């Protein structure tokens, strides 16, 4: 009984409070900016939330307990509940009524949505971007209210303003923004964005910092390209020179050859290429309302660059738009500062025979047959003495980098193709390696073979057949090894040229005795293909892709000469079988071949990834073991420096020490062996002895740690690009390539500057003669005759057989009867 009364009392109390609250209705006014968040905090007794739209006057329940809201969301925070709309629009304007448990109004929230207002700055010549703030593209309307005129730019998502004078093509619409391209002072004003019901969503006031036009500075080097965009809404382009002479350079009837219009419509551009000092000044773009749209100031500076050039080739210095008759060229290095060209004509000069090697054309100045002594700075100036460019030739030679790679990879013999080195010579490339090469044209072909120092002395014969085929014969502890380097014509070459290559290769192979070993390293420019069905005797199964006509020629040659295609016998993942990779193409065109009978001597063959010596081709490495006796190491012999006796002070000191050693005697003792030993010992003490080691390669003394570190970084960048061919990795590799070239050029220049300075001394003259002797020695194919041939042309290697052959030769030579004597 008491419990029942208690509940009734509590019920009457709550009802009474609700009635009291309904009599004092709570009304909240909320002003929310378009696109911002609306948050309504509901009372604890709220049972449901009703929305009445201002636009349609229709009401509906948007939320009730245990039911998901029709729009927005309800968030609980402790005992409170919040109704939230994250981004309000004009459709959300109206009354939000809270109803309690007893169907009475608990609270009313009157929501009003306000339009956005924003002041937006924009520099002249840039694009004005206005956000749609969630509006659908088809509902958008944009109006412009300026000082001189009003204009509807966009209507229902269409750029209707593009048809108006001065706005041709300047209004661009995306799904989220409206852009007014290349604004100027006439575009200052208010931009009102509205929805389909003409509700103002946003008002943007464009400010240009007092409409002041900023001048864009463009600094270019002499000879570069200068361009200015001139879409269809521009009327003219005006130029003011440094001497304040104004002229309209576009539109005009005719333009100089260096100045021209490219493209049309929106993509129209005015271009000057190459720019010269006469192009310096101010360029002003005018629109069709005769307003200045933008201003560009062009400043031209002289260029400083390092230019690659092969030794013995023509070094070209472009005039970059400079008239031939106005060109002057000076050459400077550590010891020289001379004029080579004046007023477009070569100046007579005996230094380095420049007067005979300078040619001037309408587009460039040429230095013929450039060499190391021509390294320095070439300064090109105009007729007013202004520097146009300073160019330093970089003698391109990757020989030292090649030697470093061979030393690091422990490669003894390397066949190189497409060298593009003209001549038939041999030369040292550093670290004891020697290059034998042959080339006719510096622009194509060329083959060569690089040998490690210990094998250079083993060269018996060098055959330079053509710029596509050459061979070396080596004798290694009695074993004859023939190394052939070949470069086959590419797929698009004439059939006659391909047949000539295979004929030359056949001729070389037929001239090699059957008992001698043969290894061919060549770029055959053909695909032997994957699989070996029908060709099991000459190749394995691990080729790449399908066979083509050039690949069939390789297989036919192997069958003809009883050779084997070594690459295809070793199972590797495809990345380690691809020998050529450029852009999106990758294939296998480089092969190593050996006699089938010697295939057992090869333990591995693979492609090395990550080396940067060659850009597109990859090095193919083959490990071959020859069954020969162990090579005898030459003993290091230390020599007494007797040549120091040419110096007066050394000669006097030696004479005094020798007299003391002989006990003060003026006459030498009768025992010559004792006397000789005393002289030798005194010479060793006074004059000193040599180390016995190989002297430093003077041709590559510029090779320092900085250059090696740069090449190492370039090699790692190449490896990274091979593994992940992204534009970022490619750009990094290209930048490191340029950096290596610059550092190599600087190192060479520094080394030769020291050499030029040293040449002025007596010691320097000796260094020069020593360097000349070294070059002459390195240029010889065979430095000493170690073996001879018998009557049948077979090479004799053993000491006994060589002596026997010499005996036979002299017996025949000395015992021949004179035919003339017989007749008499």
JSON list of C-alpha atoms in Angstrom, two decimals, residues 474-679:
[
{"chain": "A", "resi": 474, "resn": "UNK", "atom": "CA", "xyz": [97.91, -15.56, -75.69]},
{"chain": "A", "resi": 475, "resn": "UNK", "atom": "CA", "xyz": [100.33, -18.19, -74.42]},
{"chain": "A", "resi": 476, "resn": "UNK", "atom": "CA", "xyz": [99.62, -19.17, -70.82]},
{"chain": "A", "resi": 477, "resn": "UNK", "atom": "CA", "xyz": [102.09, -21.72, -69.49]},
{"chain": "A", "resi": 478, "resn": "UNK", "atom": "CA", "xyz": [102.22, -23.58, -72.79]},
{"chain": "A", "resi": 479, "resn": "UNK", "atom": "CA", "xyz": [98.46, -23.35, -73.48]},
{"chain": "A", "resi": 480, "resn": "UNK", "atom": "CA", "xyz": [97.35, -21.30, -76.49]},
{"chain": "A", "resi": 481, "resn": "UNK", "atom": "CA", "xyz": [94.25, -19.18, -75.83]},
{"chain": "A", "resi": 482, "resn": "UNK", "atom": "CA", "xyz": [92.59, -17.16, -78.61]},
{"chain": "A", "resi": 483, "resn": "UNK", "atom": "CA", "xyz": [90.27, -14.37, -77.47]},
{"chain": "A", "resi": 484, "resn": "UNK", "atom": "CA", "xyz": [87.88, -12.93, -80.07]},
{"chain": "A", "resi": 485, "resn": "UNK", "atom": "CA", "xyz": [85.80, -9.78, -79.65]},
{"chain": "A", "resi": 486, "resn": "UNK", "atom": "CA", "xyz": [82.89, -9.27, -82.07]},
{"chain": "A", "resi": 487, "resn": "UNK", "atom": "CA", "xyz": [80.11, -6.79, -82.74]},
{"chain": "A", "resi": 488, "resn": "UNK", "atom": "CA", "xyz": [77.43, -8.06, -85.12]},
{"chain": "A", "resi": 489, "resn": "UNK", "atom": "CA", "xyz": [75.29, -5.67, -87.22]},
{"chain": "A", "resi": 490, "resn": "UNK", "atom": "CA", "xyz": [71.95, -4.74, -85.71]},
{"chain": "A", "resi": 491, "resn": "UNK", "atom": "CA", "xyz": [68.60, -6.09, -86.88]},
{"chain": "A", "resi": 492, "resn": "UNK", "atom": "CA", "xyz": [67.90, -3.17, -89.22]},
{"chain": "A", "resi": 493, "resn": "UNK", "atom": "CA", "xyz": [71.28, -3.31, -91.05]},
{"chain": "A", "resi": 494, "resn": "UNK", "atom": "CA", "xyz": [71.70, -4.50, -94.63]},
{"chain": "A", "resi": 495, "resn": "UNK", "atom": "CA", "xyz": [71.99, -8.27, -95.23]},
{"chain": "A", "resi": 496, "resn": "UNK", "atom": "CA", "xyz": [75.29, -7.71, -97.05]},
{"chain": "A", "resi": 497, "resn": "UNK", "atom": "CA", "xyz": [76.83, -6.14, -93.93]},
{"chain": "A", "resi": 498, "resn": "UNK", "atom": "CA", "xyz": [75.65, -9.08, -91.78]},
{"chain": "A", "resi": 499, "resn": "UNK", "atom": "CA", "xyz": [77.08, -11.62, -94.22]},
{"chain": "A", "resi": 500, "resn": "UNK", "atom": "CA", "xyz": [80.41, -9.76, -94.25]},
{"chain": "A", "resi": 501, "resn": "UNK", "atom": "CA", "xyz": [80.59, -9.94, -90.45]},
{"chain": "A", "resi": 502, "resn": "UNK", "atom": "CA", "xyz": [79.98, -13.71, -90.35]},
{"chain": "A", "resi": 503, "resn": "UNK", "atom": "CA", "xyz": [82.45, -14.24, -93.20]},
{"chain": "A", "resi": 504, "resn": "UNK", "atom": "CA", "xyz": [85.16, -12.36, -91.25]},
{"chain": "A", "resi": 505, "resn": "UNK", "atom": "CA", "xyz": [84.41, -14.34, -88.10]},
{"chain": "A", "resi": 506, "resn": "UNK", "atom": "CA", "xyz": [84.56, -17.64, -90.05]},
{"chain": "A", "resi": 507, "resn": "UNK", "atom": "CA", "xyz": [87.90, -16.64, -91.58]},
{"chain": "A", "resi": 508, "resn": "UNK", "atom": "CA", "xyz": [89.45, -15.93, -88.16]},
{"chain": "A", "resi": 509, "resn": "UNK", "atom": "CA", "xyz": [88.15, -19.20, -86.71]},
{"chain": "A", "resi": 510, "resn": "UNK", "atom": "CA", "xyz": [89.49, -21.24, -89.65]},
{"chain": "A", "resi": 511, "resn": "UNK", "atom": "CA", "xyz": [92.95, -19.73, -89.17]},
{"chain": "A", "resi": 512, "resn": "UNK", "atom": "CA", "xyz": [93.17, -21.01, -85.56]},
{"chain": "A", "resi": 513, "resn": "UNK", "atom": "CA", "xyz": [94.66, -24.51, -85.15]},
{"chain": "A", "resi": 514, "resn": "UNK", "atom": "CA", "xyz": [92.24, -27.08, -83.78]},
{"chain": "A", "resi": 515, "resn": "UNK", "atom": "CA", "xyz": [94.29, -27.79, -80.68]},
{"chain": "A", "resi": 516, "resn": "UNK", "atom": "CA", "xyz": [94.16, -24.17, -79.43]},
{"chain": "A", "resi": 517, "resn": "UNK", "atom": "CA", "xyz": [91.45, -22.90, -77.12]},
{"chain": "A", "resi": 518, "resn": "UNK", "atom": "CA", "xyz": [89.03, -20.23, -78.33]},
{"chain": "A", "resi": 519, "resn": "UNK", "atom": "CA", "xyz": [86.77, -17.88, -76.35]},
{"chain": "A", "resi": 520, "resn": "UNK", "atom": "CA", "xyz": [84.47, -15.45, -78.16]},
{"chain": "A", "resi": 521, "resn": "UNK", "atom": "CA", "xyz": [82.87, -12.54, -76.32]},
{"chain": "A", "resi": 522, "resn": "UNK", "atom": "CA", "xyz": [80.53, -10.69, -78.66]},
{"chain": "A", "resi": 523, "resn": "UNK", "atom": "CA", "xyz": [77.44, -8.55, -78.99]},
{"chain": "A", "resi": 524, "resn": "UNK", "atom": "CA", "xyz": [75.68, -10.67, -81.62]},
{"chain": "A", "resi": 525, "resn": "UNK", "atom": "CA", "xyz": [72.50, -8.50, -81.65]},
{"chain": "A", "resi": 526, "resn": "UNK", "atom": "CA", "xyz": [70.39, -11.66, -81.88]},
{"chain": "A", "resi": 527, "resn": "UNK", "atom": "CA", "xyz": [68.14, -13.80, -79.67]},
{"chain": "A", "resi": 528, "resn": "UNK", "atom": "CA", "xyz": [69.00, -17.51, -79.53]},
{"chain": "A", "resi": 529, "resn": "UNK", "atom": "CA", "xyz": [65.79, -17.98, -77.54]},
{"chain": "A", "resi": 530, "resn": "UNK", "atom": "CA", "xyz": [64.72, -20.15, -74.63]},
{"chain": "A", "resi": 531, "resn": "UNK", "atom": "CA", "xyz": [64.92, -23.93, -75.00]},
{"chain": "A", "resi": 532, "resn": "UNK", "atom": "CA", "xyz": [67.29, -26.02, -77.13]},
{"chain": "A", "resi": 533, "resn": "UNK", "atom": "CA", "xyz": [65.16, -28.57, -78.95]},
{"chain": "A", "resi": 534, "resn": "UNK", "atom": "CA", "xyz": [67.14, -29.78, -81.96]},
{"chain": "A", "resi": 535, "resn": "UNK", "atom": "CA", "xyz": [70.23, -27.77, -80.98]},
{"chain": "A", "resi": 536, "resn": "UNK", "atom": "CA", "xyz": [71.29, -29.62, -77.83]},
{"chain": "A", "resi": 537, "resn": "UNK", "atom": "CA", "xyz": [74.88, -30.03, -79.05]},
{"chain": "A", "resi": 538, "resn": "UNK", "atom": "CA", "xyz": [75.62, -26.27, -79.19]},
{"chain": "A", "resi": 539, "resn": "UNK", "atom": "CA", "xyz": [73.41, -24.59, -76.55]},
{"chain": "A", "resi": 540, "resn": "UNK", "atom": "CA", "xyz": [71.58, -25.11, -73.27]},
{"chain": "A", "resi": 541, "resn": "UNK", "atom": "CA", "xyz": [67.95, -24.45, -72.37]},
{"chain": "A", "resi": 542, "resn": "UNK", "atom": "CA", "xyz": [68.36, -21.17, -70.50]},
{"chain": "A", "resi": 543, "resn": "UNK", "atom": "CA", "xyz": [68.07, -18.44, -73.11]},
{"chain": "A", "resi": 544, "resn": "UNK", "atom": "CA", "xyz": [65.56, -15.57, -73.11]},
{"chain": "A", "resi": 545, "resn": "UNK", "atom": "CA", "xyz": [62.32, -15.13, -75.13]},
{"chain": "A", "resi": 546, "resn": "UNK", "atom": "CA", "xyz": [62.00, -16.44, -78.70]},
{"chain": "A", "resi": 547, "resn": "UNK", "atom": "CA", "xyz": [64.68, -16.96, -81.35]},
{"chain": "A", "resi": 548, "resn": "UNK", "atom": "CA", "xyz": [64.91, -14.51, -84.26]},
{"chain": "A", "resi": 549, "resn": "UNK", "atom": "CA", "xyz": [66.79, -14.60, -87.59]},
{"chain": "A", "resi": 550, "resn": "UNK", "atom": "CA", "xyz": [69.96, -13.08, -86.10]},
{"chain": "A", "resi": 551, "resn": "UNK", "atom": "CA", "xyz": [69.83, -15.61, -83.23]},
{"chain": "A", "resi": 552, "resn": "UNK", "atom": "CA", "xyz": [69.58, -18.46, -85.74]},
{"chain": "A", "resi": 553, "resn": "UNK", "atom": "CA", "xyz": [72.78, -17.13, -87.37]},
{"chain": "A", "resi": 554, "resn": "UNK", "atom": "CA", "xyz": [74.55, -17.46, -83.99]},
{"chain": "A", "resi": 555, "resn": "UNK", "atom": "CA", "xyz": [73.35, -21.06, -83.59]},
{"chain": "A", "resi": 556, "resn": "UNK", "atom": "CA", "xyz": [74.37, -21.92, -87.18]},
{"chain": "A", "resi": 557, "resn": "UNK", "atom": "CA", "xyz": [77.85, -20.47, -86.59]},
{"chain": "A", "resi": 558, "resn": "UNK", "atom": "CA", "xyz": [78.22, -22.53, -83.39]},
{"chain": "A", "resi": 559, "resn": "UNK", "atom": "CA", "xyz": [77.32, -25.72, -85.30]},
{"chain": "A", "resi": 560, "resn": "UNK", "atom": "CA", "xyz": [79.68, -24.83, -88.14]},
{"chain": "A", "resi": 561, "resn": "UNK", "atom": "CA", "xyz": [82.66, -24.24, -85.85]},
{"chain": "A", "resi": 562, "resn": "UNK", "atom": "CA", "xyz": [81.84, -26.85, -83.18]},
{"chain": "A", "resi": 563, "resn": "UNK", "atom": "CA", "xyz": [81.29, -24.12, -80.56]},
{"chain": "A", "resi": 564, "resn": "UNK", "atom": "CA", "xyz": [78.94, -23.86, -77.57]},
{"chain": "A", "resi": 565, "resn": "UNK", "atom": "CA", "xyz": [76.86, -20.85, -76.41]},
{"chain": "A", "resi": 566, "resn": "UNK", "atom": "CA", "xyz": [78.05, -20.72, -72.80]},
{"chain": "A", "resi": 567, "resn": "UNK", "atom": "CA", "xyz": [75.33, -18.35, -71.42]},
{"chain": "A", "resi": 568, "resn": "UNK", "atom": "CA", "xyz": [72.57, -20.84, -72.06]},
{"chain": "A", "resi": 569, "resn": "UNK", "atom": "CA", "xyz": [74.05, -23.74, -70.05]},
{"chain": "A", "resi": 570, "resn": "UNK", "atom": "CA", "xyz": [73.68, -22.21, -66.58]},
{"chain": "A", "resi": 571, "resn": "UNK", "atom": "CA", "xyz": [70.30, -21.89, -64.89]},
{"chain": "A", "resi": 572, "resn": "UNK", "atom": "CA", "xyz": [69.85, -18.36, -63.51]},
{"chain": "A", "resi": 573, "resn": "UNK", "atom": "CA", "xyz": [66.80, -16.28, -62.78]},
{"chain": "A", "resi": 574, "resn": "UNK", "atom": "CA", "xyz": [65.83, -14.19, -65.78]},
{"chain": "A", "resi": 575, "resn": "UNK", "atom": "CA", "xyz": [67.22, -10.94, -64.35]},
{"chain": "A", "resi": 576, "resn": "UNK", "atom": "CA", "xyz": [70.68, -12.56, -64.39]},
{"chain": "A", "resi": 577, "resn": "UNK", "atom": "CA", "xyz": [70.28, -13.71, -67.99]},
{"chain": "A", "resi": 578, "resn": "UNK", "atom": "CA", "xyz": [69.23, -10.37, -69.50]},
{"chain": "A", "resi": 579, "resn": "UNK", "atom": "CA", "xyz": [72.25, -8.64, -71.08]},
{"chain": "A", "resi": 580, "resn": "UNK", "atom": "CA", "xyz": [70.48, -5.57, -72.50]},
{"chain": "A", "resi": 581, "resn": "UNK", "atom": "CA", "xyz": [67.99, -3.29, -70.78]},
{"chain": "A", "resi": 582, "resn": "UNK", "atom": "CA", "xyz": [66.79, 0.08, -72.06]},
{"chain": "A", "resi": 583, "resn": "UNK", "atom": "CA", "xyz": [63.50, 1.74, -71.19]},
{"chain": "A", "resi": 584, "resn": "UNK", "atom": "CA", "xyz": [60.82, -0.93, -71.30]},
{"chain": "A", "resi": 585, "resn": "UNK", "atom": "CA", "xyz": [62.86, -3.33, -73.45]},
{"chain": "A", "resi": 586, "resn": "UNK", "atom": "CA", "xyz": [65.00, -6.13, -72.06]},
{"chain": "A", "resi": 587, "resn": "UNK", "atom": "CA", "xyz": [66.59, -9.05, -73.87]},
{"chain": "A", "resi": 588, "resn": "UNK", "atom": "CA", "xyz": [69.68, -11.23, -74.32]},
{"chain": "A", "resi": 589, "resn": "UNK", "atom": "CA", "xyz": [72.04, -10.26, -77.17]},
{"chain": "A", "resi": 590, "resn": "UNK", "atom": "CA", "xyz": [75.55, -10.65, -75.66]},
{"chain": "A", "resi": 591, "resn": "UNK", "atom": "CA", "xyz": [77.03, -14.16, -75.62]},
{"chain": "A", "resi": 592, "resn": "UNK", "atom": "CA", "xyz": [80.22, -16.01, -74.71]},
{"chain": "A", "resi": 593, "resn": "UNK", "atom": "CA", "xyz": [81.19, -18.96, -76.93]},
{"chain": "A", "resi": 594, "resn": "UNK", "atom": "CA", "xyz": [83.89, -21.61, -76.50]},
{"chain": "A", "resi": 595, "resn": "UNK", "atom": "CA", "xyz": [84.86, -24.88, -78.15]},
{"chain": "A", "resi": 596, "resn": "UNK", "atom": "CA", "xyz": [82.50, -27.72, -77.19]},
{"chain": "A", "resi": 597, "resn": "UNK", "atom": "CA", "xyz": [85.43, -29.80, -76.00]},
{"chain": "A", "resi": 598, "resn": "UNK", "atom": "CA", "xyz": [86.48, -27.08, -73.53]},
{"chain": "A", "resi": 599, "resn": "UNK", "atom": "CA", "xyz": [83.00, -26.53, -72.06]},
{"chain": "A", "resi": 600, "resn": "UNK", "atom": "CA", "xyz": [83.98, -28.64, -69.03]},
{"chain": "A", "resi": 601, "resn": "UNK", "atom": "CA", "xyz": [86.57, -26.00, -68.08]},
{"chain": "A", "resi": 602, "resn": "UNK", "atom": "CA", "xyz": [83.82, -23.40, -67.52]},
{"chain": "A", "resi": 603, "resn": "UNK", "atom": "CA", "xyz": [82.29, -23.50, -64.05]},
{"chain": "A", "resi": 604, "resn": "UNK", "atom": "CA", "xyz": [79.90, -20.53, -64.18]},
{"chain": "A", "resi": 605, "resn": "UNK", "atom": "CA", "xyz": [78.50, -17.84, -66.49]},
{"chain": "A", "resi": 606, "resn": "UNK", "atom": "CA", "xyz": [76.16, -15.05, -65.42]},
{"chain": "A", "resi": 607, "resn": "UNK", "atom": "CA", "xyz": [75.18, -11.43, -65.98]},
{"chain": "A", "resi": 608, "resn": "UNK", "atom": "CA", "xyz": [76.43, -8.83, -63.49]},
{"chain": "A", "resi": 609, "resn": "UNK", "atom": "CA", "xyz": [73.75, -6.30, -62.52]},
{"chain": "A", "resi": 610, "resn": "UNK", "atom": "CA", "xyz": [74.52, -2.83, -61.20]},
{"chain": "A", "resi": 611, "resn": "UNK", "atom": "CA", "xyz": [77.70, -1.78, -63.02]},
{"chain": "A", "resi": 612, "resn": "UNK", "atom": "CA", "xyz": [77.52, 1.72, -64.51]},
{"chain": "A", "resi": 613, "resn": "UNK", "atom": "CA", "xyz": [80.39, 1.53, -67.06]},
{"chain": "A", "resi": 614, "resn": "UNK", "atom": "CA", "xyz": [77.88, 0.69, -69.81]},
{"chain": "A", "resi": 615, "resn": "UNK", "atom": "CA", "xyz": [74.47, 2.35, -69.77]},
{"chain": "A", "resi": 616, "resn": "UNK", "atom": "CA", "xyz": [72.32, -0.23, -71.53]},
{"chain": "A", "resi": 617, "resn": "UNK", "atom": "CA", "xyz": [74.38, -3.40, -71.79]},
{"chain": "A", "resi": 618, "resn": "UNK", "atom": "CA", "xyz": [75.32, -5.56, -68.83]},
{"chain": "A", "resi": 619, "resn": "UNK", "atom": "CA", "xyz": [78.59, -7.37, -68.29]},
{"chain": "A", "resi": 620, "resn": "UNK", "atom": "CA", "xyz": [78.56, -11.14, -68.90]},
{"chain": "A", "resi": 621, "resn": "UNK", "atom": "CA", "xyz": [81.06, -12.92, -66.63]},
{"chain": "A", "resi": 622, "resn": "UNK", "atom": "CA", "xyz": [82.42, -16.40, -67.39]},
{"chain": "A", "resi": 623, "resn": "UNK", "atom": "CA", "xyz": [84.69, -18.36, -65.02]},
{"chain": "A", "resi": 624, "resn": "UNK", "atom": "CA", "xyz": [87.13, -20.56, -66.92]},
{"chain": "A", "resi": 625, "resn": "UNK", "atom": "CA", "xyz": [89.81, -22.83, -65.40]},
{"chain": "A", "resi": 626, "resn": "UNK", "atom": "CA", "xyz": [92.78, -23.77, -67.59]},
{"chain": "A", "resi": 627, "resn": "UNK", "atom": "CA", "xyz": [94.65, -26.96, -66.70]},
{"chain": "A", "resi": 628, "resn": "UNK", "atom": "CA", "xyz": [98.22, -25.59, -66.78]},
{"chain": "A", "resi": 629, "resn": "UNK", "atom": "CA", "xyz": [101.27, -25.64, -64.58]},
{"chain": "A", "resi": 630, "resn": "UNK", "atom": "CA", "xyz": [101.49, -23.06, -61.87]},
{"chain": "A", "resi": 631, "resn": "UNK", "atom": "CA", "xyz": [102.85, -19.79, -63.18]},
{"chain": "A", "resi": 632, "resn": "UNK", "atom": "CA", "xyz": [106.23, -18.73, -61.84]},
{"chain": "A", "resi": 633, "resn": "UNK", "atom": "CA", "xyz": [106.08, -15.40, -60.12]},
{"chain": "A", "resi": 634, "resn": "UNK", "atom": "CA", "xyz": [108.78, -13.00, -61.26]},
{"chain": "A", "resi": 635, "resn": "UNK", "atom": "CA", "xyz": [111.11, -11.94, -58.50]},
{"chain": "A", "resi": 636, "resn": "UNK", "atom": "CA", "xyz": [111.09, -8.28, -57.54]},
{"chain": "A", "resi": 637, "resn": "UNK", "atom": "CA", "xyz": [114.59, -7.00, -58.31]},
{"chain": "A", "resi": 638, "resn": "UNK", "atom": "CA", "xyz": [115.74, -3.84, -56.60]},
{"chain": "A", "resi": 639, "resn": "UNK", "atom": "CA", "xyz": [118.07, -1.78, -58.76]},
{"chain": "A", "resi": 640, "resn": "UNK", "atom": "CA", "xyz": [120.78, 0.66, -57.71]},
{"chain": "A", "resi": 641, "resn": "UNK", "atom": "CA", "xyz": [119.99, 4.20, -58.84]},
{"chain": "A", "resi": 642, "resn": "UNK", "atom": "CA", "xyz": [123.20, 4.62, -60.90]},
{"chain": "A", "resi": 643, "resn": "UNK", "atom": "CA", "xyz": [121.56, 7.40, -62.92]},
{"chain": "A", "resi": 644, "resn": "UNK", "atom": "CA", "xyz": [122.02, 9.72, -59.93]},
{"chain": "A", "resi": 645, "resn": "UNK", "atom": "CA", "xyz": [125.76, 9.90, -60.81]},
{"chain": "A", "resi": 646, "resn": "UNK", "atom": "CA", "xyz": [124.76, 12.49, -63.44]},
{"chain": "A", "resi": 647, "resn": "UNK", "atom": "CA", "xyz": [124.32, 14.91, -60.55]},
{"chain": "A", "resi": 648, "resn": "UNK", "atom": "CA", "xyz": [127.59, 16.54, -59.52]},
{"chain": "A", "resi": 649, "resn": "UNK", "atom": "CA", "xyz": [126.95, 16.35, -55.77]},
{"chain": "A", "resi": 650, "resn": "UNK", "atom": "CA", "xyz": [126.09, 12.63, -55.95]},
{"chain": "A", "resi": 651, "resn": "UNK", "atom": "CA", "xyz": [129.15, 11.92, -58.06]},
{"chain": "A", "resi": 652, "resn": "UNK", "atom": "CA", "xyz": [131.50, 13.68, -55.57]},
{"chain": "A", "resi": 653, "resn": "UNK", "atom": "CA", "xyz": [129.95, 11.91, -52.58]},
{"chain": "A", "resi": 654, "resn": "UNK", "atom": "CA", "xyz": [130.17, 8.51, -54.30]},
{"chain": "A", "resi": 655, "resn": "UNK", "atom": "CA", "xyz": [133.86, 9.06, -55.19]},
{"chain": "A", "resi": 656, "resn": "UNK", "atom": "CA", "xyz": [134.73, 9.97, -51.57]},
{"chain": "A", "resi": 657, "resn": "UNK", "atom": "CA", "xyz": [132.83, 7.02, -50.07]},
{"chain": "A", "resi": 658, "resn": "UNK", "atom": "CA", "xyz": [134.40, 4.61, -52.55]},
{"chain": "A", "resi": 659, "resn": "UNK", "atom": "CA", "xyz": [137.91, 5.86, -51.76]},
{"chain": "A", "resi": 660, "resn": "UNK", "atom": "CA", "xyz": [137.24, 5.38, -48.03]},
{"chain": "A", "resi": 661, "resn": "UNK", "atom": "CA", "xyz": [135.92, 1.87, -48.65]},
{"chain": "A", "resi": 662, "resn": "UNK", "atom": "CA", "xyz": [139.05, 0.97, -50.61]},
{"chain": "A", "resi": 663, "resn": "UNK", "atom": "CA", "xyz": [141.28, 2.18, -47.73]},
{"chain": "A", "resi": 664, "resn": "UNK", "atom": "CA", "xyz": [142.35, 5.40, -49.39]},
{"chain": "A", "resi": 665, "resn": "UNK", "atom": "CA", "xyz": [144.02, 3.65, -52.35]},
{"chain": "A", "resi": 666, "resn": "UNK", "atom": "CA", "xyz": [144.06, 5.48, -55.65]},
{"chain": "A", "resi": 667, "resn": "UNK", "atom": "CA", "xyz": [144.89, 2.35, -57.67]},
{"chain": "A", "resi": 668, "resn": "UNK", "atom": "CA", "xyz": [142.24, -0.36, -57.66]},
{"chain": "A", "resi": 669, "resn": "UNK", "atom": "CA", "xyz": [143.22, -3.79, -56.25]},
{"chain": "A", "resi": 670, "resn": "UNK", "atom": "CA", "xyz": [143.96, -6.71, -58.60]},
{"chain": "A", "resi": 671, "resn": "UNK", "atom": "CA", "xyz": [140.98, -8.78, -57.35]},
{"chain": "A", "resi": 672, "resn": "UNK", "atom": "CA", "xyz": [138.17, -7.53, -59.61]},
{"chain": "A", "resi": 673, "resn": "UNK", "atom": "CA", "xyz": [135.40, -9.42, -57.84]},
{"chain": "A", "resi": 674, "resn": "UNK", "atom": "CA", "xyz": [136.26, -7.75, -54.54]},
{"chain": "A", "resi": 675, "resn": "UNK", "atom": "CA", "xyz": [136.47, -4.34, -56.21]},
{"chain": "A", "resi": 676, "resn": "UNK", "atom": "CA", "xyz": [133.12, -4.81, -57.99]},
{"chain": "A", "resi": 677, "resn": "UNK", "atom": "CA", "xyz": [131.39, -5.80, -54.79]},
{"chain": "A", "resi": 678, "resn": "UNK", "atom": "CA", "xyz": [132.81, -2.72, -52.99]},
{"chain": "A", "resi": 679, "resn": "UNK", "atom": "CA", "xyz": [131.56, -0.48, -55.82]}
]
